[in-house]
mmCIF file with all atom_site columns, C-alpha atoms in Angstrom:
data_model
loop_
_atom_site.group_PDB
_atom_site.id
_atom_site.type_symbol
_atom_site.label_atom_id
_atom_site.label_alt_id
_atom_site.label_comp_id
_atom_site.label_asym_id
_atom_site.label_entity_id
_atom_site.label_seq_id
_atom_site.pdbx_PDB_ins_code
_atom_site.Cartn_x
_atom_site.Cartn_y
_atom_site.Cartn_z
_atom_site.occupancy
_atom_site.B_iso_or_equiv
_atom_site.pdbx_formal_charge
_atom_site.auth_seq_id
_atom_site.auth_comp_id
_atom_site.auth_asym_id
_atom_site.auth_atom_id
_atom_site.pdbx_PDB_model_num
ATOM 1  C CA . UNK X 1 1  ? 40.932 9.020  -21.673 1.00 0.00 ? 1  UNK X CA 1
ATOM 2  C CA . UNK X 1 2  ? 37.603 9.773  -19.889 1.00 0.00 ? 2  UNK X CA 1
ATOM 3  C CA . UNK X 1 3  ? 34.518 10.753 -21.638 1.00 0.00 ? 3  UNK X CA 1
ATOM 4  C CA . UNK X 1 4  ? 32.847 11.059 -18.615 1.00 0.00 ? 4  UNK X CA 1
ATOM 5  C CA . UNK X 1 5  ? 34.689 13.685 -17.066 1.00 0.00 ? 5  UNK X CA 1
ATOM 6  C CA . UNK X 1 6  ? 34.332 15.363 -20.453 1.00 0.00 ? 6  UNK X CA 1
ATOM 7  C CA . UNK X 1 7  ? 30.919 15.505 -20.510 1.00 0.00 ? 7  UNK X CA 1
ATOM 8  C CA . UNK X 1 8  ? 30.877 16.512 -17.105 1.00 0.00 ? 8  UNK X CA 1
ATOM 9  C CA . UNK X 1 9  ? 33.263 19.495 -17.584 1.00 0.00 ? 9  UNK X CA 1
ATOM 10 C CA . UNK X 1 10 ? 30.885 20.181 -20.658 1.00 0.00 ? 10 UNK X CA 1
ATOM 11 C CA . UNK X 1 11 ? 27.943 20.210 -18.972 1.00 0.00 ? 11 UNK X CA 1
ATOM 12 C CA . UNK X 1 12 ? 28.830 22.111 -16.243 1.00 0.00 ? 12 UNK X CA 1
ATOM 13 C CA . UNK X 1 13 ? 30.354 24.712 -18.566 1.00 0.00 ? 13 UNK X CA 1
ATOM 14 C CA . UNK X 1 14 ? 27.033 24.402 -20.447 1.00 0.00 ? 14 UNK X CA 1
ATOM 15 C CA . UNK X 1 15 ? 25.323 25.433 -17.070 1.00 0.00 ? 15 UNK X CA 1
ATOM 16 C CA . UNK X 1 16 ? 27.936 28.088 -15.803 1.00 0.00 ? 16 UNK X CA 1
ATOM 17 C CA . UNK X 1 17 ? 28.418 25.941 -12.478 1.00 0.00 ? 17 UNK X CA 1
ATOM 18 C CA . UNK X 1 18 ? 31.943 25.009 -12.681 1.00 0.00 ? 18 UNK X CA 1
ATOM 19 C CA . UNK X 1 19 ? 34.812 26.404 -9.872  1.00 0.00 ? 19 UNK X CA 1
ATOM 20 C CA . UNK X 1 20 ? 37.714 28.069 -11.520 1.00 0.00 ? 20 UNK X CA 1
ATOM 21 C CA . UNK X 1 21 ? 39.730 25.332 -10.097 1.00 0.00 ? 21 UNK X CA 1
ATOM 22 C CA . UNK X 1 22 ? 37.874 22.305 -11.492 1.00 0.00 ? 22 UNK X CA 1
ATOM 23 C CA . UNK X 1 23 ? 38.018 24.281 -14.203 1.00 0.00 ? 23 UNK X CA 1
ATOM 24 C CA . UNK X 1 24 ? 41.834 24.760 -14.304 1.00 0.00 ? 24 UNK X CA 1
ATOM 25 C CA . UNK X 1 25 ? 41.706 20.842 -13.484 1.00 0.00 ? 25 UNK X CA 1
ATOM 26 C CA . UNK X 1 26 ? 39.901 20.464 -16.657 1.00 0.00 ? 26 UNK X CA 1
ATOM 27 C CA . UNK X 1 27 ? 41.875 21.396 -19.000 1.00 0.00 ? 27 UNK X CA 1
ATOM 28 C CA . UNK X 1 28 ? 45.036 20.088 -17.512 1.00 0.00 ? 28 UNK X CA 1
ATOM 29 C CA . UNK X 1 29 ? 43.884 16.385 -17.638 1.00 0.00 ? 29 UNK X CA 1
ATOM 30 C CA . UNK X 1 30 ? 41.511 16.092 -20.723 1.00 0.00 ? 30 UNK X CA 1
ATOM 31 C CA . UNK X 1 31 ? 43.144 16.678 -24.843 1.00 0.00 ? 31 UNK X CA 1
ATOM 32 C CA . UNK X 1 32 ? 41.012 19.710 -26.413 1.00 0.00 ? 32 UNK X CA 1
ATOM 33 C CA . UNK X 1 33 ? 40.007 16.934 -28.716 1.00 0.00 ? 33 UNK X CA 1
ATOM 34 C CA . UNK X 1 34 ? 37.951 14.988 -25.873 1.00 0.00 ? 34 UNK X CA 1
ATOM 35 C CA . UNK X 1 35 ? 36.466 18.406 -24.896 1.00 0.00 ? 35 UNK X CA 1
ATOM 36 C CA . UNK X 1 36 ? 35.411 19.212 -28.635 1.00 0.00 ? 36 UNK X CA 1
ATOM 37 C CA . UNK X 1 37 ? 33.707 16.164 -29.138 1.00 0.00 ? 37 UNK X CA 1
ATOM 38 C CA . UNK X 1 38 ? 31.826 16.108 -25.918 1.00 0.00 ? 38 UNK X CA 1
ATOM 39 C CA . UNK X 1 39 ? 30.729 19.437 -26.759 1.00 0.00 ? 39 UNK X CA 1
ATOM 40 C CA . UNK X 1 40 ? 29.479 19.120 -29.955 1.00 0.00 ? 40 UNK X CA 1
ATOM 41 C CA . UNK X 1 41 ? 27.540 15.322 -28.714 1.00 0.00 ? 41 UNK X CA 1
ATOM 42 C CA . UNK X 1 42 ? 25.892 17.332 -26.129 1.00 0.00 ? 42 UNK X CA 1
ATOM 43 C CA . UNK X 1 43 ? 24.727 20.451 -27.893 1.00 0.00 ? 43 UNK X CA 1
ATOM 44 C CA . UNK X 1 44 ? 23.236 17.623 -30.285 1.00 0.00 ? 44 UNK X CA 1
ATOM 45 C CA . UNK X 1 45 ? 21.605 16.171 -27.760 1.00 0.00 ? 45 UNK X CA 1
ATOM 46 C CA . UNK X 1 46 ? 19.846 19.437 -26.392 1.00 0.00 ? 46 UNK X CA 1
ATOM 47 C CA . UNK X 1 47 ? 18.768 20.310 -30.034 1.00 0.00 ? 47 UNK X CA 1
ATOM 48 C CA . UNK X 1 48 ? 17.536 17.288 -30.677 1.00 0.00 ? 48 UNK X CA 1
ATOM 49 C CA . UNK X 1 49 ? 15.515 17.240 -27.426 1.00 0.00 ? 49 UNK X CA 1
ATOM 50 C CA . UNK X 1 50 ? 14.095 20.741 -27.750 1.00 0.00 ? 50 UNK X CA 1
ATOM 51 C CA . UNK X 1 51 ? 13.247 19.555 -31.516 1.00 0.00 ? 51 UNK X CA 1
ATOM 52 C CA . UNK X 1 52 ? 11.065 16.652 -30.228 1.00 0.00 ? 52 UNK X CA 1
ATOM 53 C CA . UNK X 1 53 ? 9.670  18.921 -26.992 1.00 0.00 ? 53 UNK X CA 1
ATOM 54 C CA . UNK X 1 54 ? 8.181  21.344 -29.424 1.00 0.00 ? 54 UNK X CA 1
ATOM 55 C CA . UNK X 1 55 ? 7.012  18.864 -32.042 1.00 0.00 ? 55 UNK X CA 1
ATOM 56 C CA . UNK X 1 56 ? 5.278  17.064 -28.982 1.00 0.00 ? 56 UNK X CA 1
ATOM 57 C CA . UNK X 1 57 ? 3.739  20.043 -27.923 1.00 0.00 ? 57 UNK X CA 1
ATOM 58 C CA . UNK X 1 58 ? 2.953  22.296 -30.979 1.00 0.00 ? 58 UNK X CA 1
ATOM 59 C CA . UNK X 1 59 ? 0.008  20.558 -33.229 1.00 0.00 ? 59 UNK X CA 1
ATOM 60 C CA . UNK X 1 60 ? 1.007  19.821 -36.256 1.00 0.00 ? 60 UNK X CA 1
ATOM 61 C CA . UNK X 1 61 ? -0.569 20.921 -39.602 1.00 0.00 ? 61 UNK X CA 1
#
């Protein structure tokens, strides 16, 4: 198990930059499961940083 290359293969899927075969490479080596959970830590991460961007840069009332 690698979380790393997980994230990695999430991240780039995230950003569209992945080659087909890395791609294919992907999702022979790594469980859906590892892929899920990678996913859904990383999408938490980018909502949670766009939440505290705006709060940082919208006043507040």
């Amino acid at each position: 198990m690698n979380p790393l290359r997980a994230v990695g293969a999430v991240l780039a899927a995230f950003t569209g930059i992945r080659r087909g075969k890395d791609s294919k490479e992907d999702l022979q080596k790594l469980k859906p499961v590892q892929i899920i959970l990678a996913a859904l830590i990383c999408a938490a991460v980018l909502i949670a940083g766009l939440i505290i961007l705006v709060k940082s840069i919208v006043p507040a009332q």
